CSV table of C-alpha atoms in Angstrom, one decimal:
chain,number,residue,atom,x,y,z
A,1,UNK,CA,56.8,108.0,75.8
A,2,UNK,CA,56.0,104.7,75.1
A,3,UNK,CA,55.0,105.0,70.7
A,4,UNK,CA,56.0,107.5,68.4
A,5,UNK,CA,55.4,107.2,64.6
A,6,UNK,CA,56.0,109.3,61.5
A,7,UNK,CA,55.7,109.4,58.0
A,8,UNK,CA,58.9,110.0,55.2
A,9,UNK,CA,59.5,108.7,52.0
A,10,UNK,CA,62.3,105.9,52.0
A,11,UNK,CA,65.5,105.8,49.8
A,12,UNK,CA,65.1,109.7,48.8
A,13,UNK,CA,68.8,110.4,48.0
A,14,UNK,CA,67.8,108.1,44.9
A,15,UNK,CA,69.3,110.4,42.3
A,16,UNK,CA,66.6,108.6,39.6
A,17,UNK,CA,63.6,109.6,41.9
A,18,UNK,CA,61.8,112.6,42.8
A,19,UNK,CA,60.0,111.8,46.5
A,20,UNK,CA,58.0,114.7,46.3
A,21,UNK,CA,55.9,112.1,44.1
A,22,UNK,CA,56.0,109.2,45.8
A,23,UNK,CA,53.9,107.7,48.4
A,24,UNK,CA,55.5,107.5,52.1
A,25,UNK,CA,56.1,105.2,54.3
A,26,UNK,CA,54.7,105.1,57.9
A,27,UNK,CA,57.4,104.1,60.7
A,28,UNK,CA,56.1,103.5,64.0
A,29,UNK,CA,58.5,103.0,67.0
A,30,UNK,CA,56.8,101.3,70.4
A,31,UNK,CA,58.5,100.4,73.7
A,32,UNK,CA,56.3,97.8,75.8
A,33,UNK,CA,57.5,96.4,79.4
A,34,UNK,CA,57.7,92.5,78.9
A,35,UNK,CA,58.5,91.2,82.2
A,36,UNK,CA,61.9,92.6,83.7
A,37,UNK,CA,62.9,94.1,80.1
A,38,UNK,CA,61.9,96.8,77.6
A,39,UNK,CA,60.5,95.4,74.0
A,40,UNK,CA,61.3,97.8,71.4
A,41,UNK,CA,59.4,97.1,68.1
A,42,UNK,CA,60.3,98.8,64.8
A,43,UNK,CA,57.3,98.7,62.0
A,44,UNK,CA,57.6,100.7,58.2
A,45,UNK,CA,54.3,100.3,56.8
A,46,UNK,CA,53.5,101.2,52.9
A,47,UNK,CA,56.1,99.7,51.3
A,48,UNK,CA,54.0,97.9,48.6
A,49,UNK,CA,53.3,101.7,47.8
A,50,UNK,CA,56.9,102.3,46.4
A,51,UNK,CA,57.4,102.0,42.7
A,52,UNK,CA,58.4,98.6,42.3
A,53,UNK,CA,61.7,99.6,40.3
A,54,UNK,CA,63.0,100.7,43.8
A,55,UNK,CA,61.3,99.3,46.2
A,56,UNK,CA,63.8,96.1,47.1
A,57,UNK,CA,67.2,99.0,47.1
A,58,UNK,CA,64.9,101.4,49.5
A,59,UNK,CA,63.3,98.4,51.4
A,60,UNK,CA,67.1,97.1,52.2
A,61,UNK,CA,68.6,100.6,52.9
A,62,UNK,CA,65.7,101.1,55.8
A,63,UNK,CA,66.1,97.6,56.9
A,64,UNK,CA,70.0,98.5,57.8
A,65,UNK,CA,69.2,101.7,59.0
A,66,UNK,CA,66.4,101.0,62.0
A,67,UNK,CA,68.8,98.2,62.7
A,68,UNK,CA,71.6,100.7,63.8
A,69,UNK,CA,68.7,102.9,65.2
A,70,UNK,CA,67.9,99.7,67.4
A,71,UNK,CA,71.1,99.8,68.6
A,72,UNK,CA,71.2,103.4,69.5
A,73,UNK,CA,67.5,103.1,71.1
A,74,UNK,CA,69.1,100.3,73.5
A,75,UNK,CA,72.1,102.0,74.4
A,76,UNK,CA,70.1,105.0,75.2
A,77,UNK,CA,67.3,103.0,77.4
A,78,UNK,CA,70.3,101.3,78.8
A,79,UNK,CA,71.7,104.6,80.1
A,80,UNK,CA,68.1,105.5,81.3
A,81,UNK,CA,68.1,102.4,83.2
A,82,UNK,CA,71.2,103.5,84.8
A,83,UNK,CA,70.1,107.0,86.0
């Protein structure tokens, strides 16, 4: 599997939001060989969708969160590596 991608609406434990009525976002994960390595790319598309009341709090809560899923993505293709 080298691209998987799905939609979801960003920052929904927002108590002051309802989702339901909001736009989603598109996040897109792709792994490409460069050279000797894997490149993982992250992308969340749609933002300029989100009510701009919440858009900075939700953009900065998904920023942090595909950071830790980075993490977890390398560790896993690390172990992959390994096997």
């Amino acid at each position: 599997m080298r691209l998987f991608s799905f939609r979801w609406h960003p920052y929904a434990v927002d108590p002051r939001a309802d989702p339901a009525n909001e736009p989603m976002t598109l996040v897109t994960f792709e792994l490409r060989e460069v050279e000797a390595t894997i490149e993982l790319t992250i992308t969340e598309s749609g933002f300029d969708q989100v009510p701009l009341e919440r858009r900075a709090t939700a953009f900065a809560s998904n920023d942090e969160g595909w950071s830790a899923q980075a993490v977890l993505i390398s560790k896993y293709l690390a172990r992959m590596g390994d096997a």
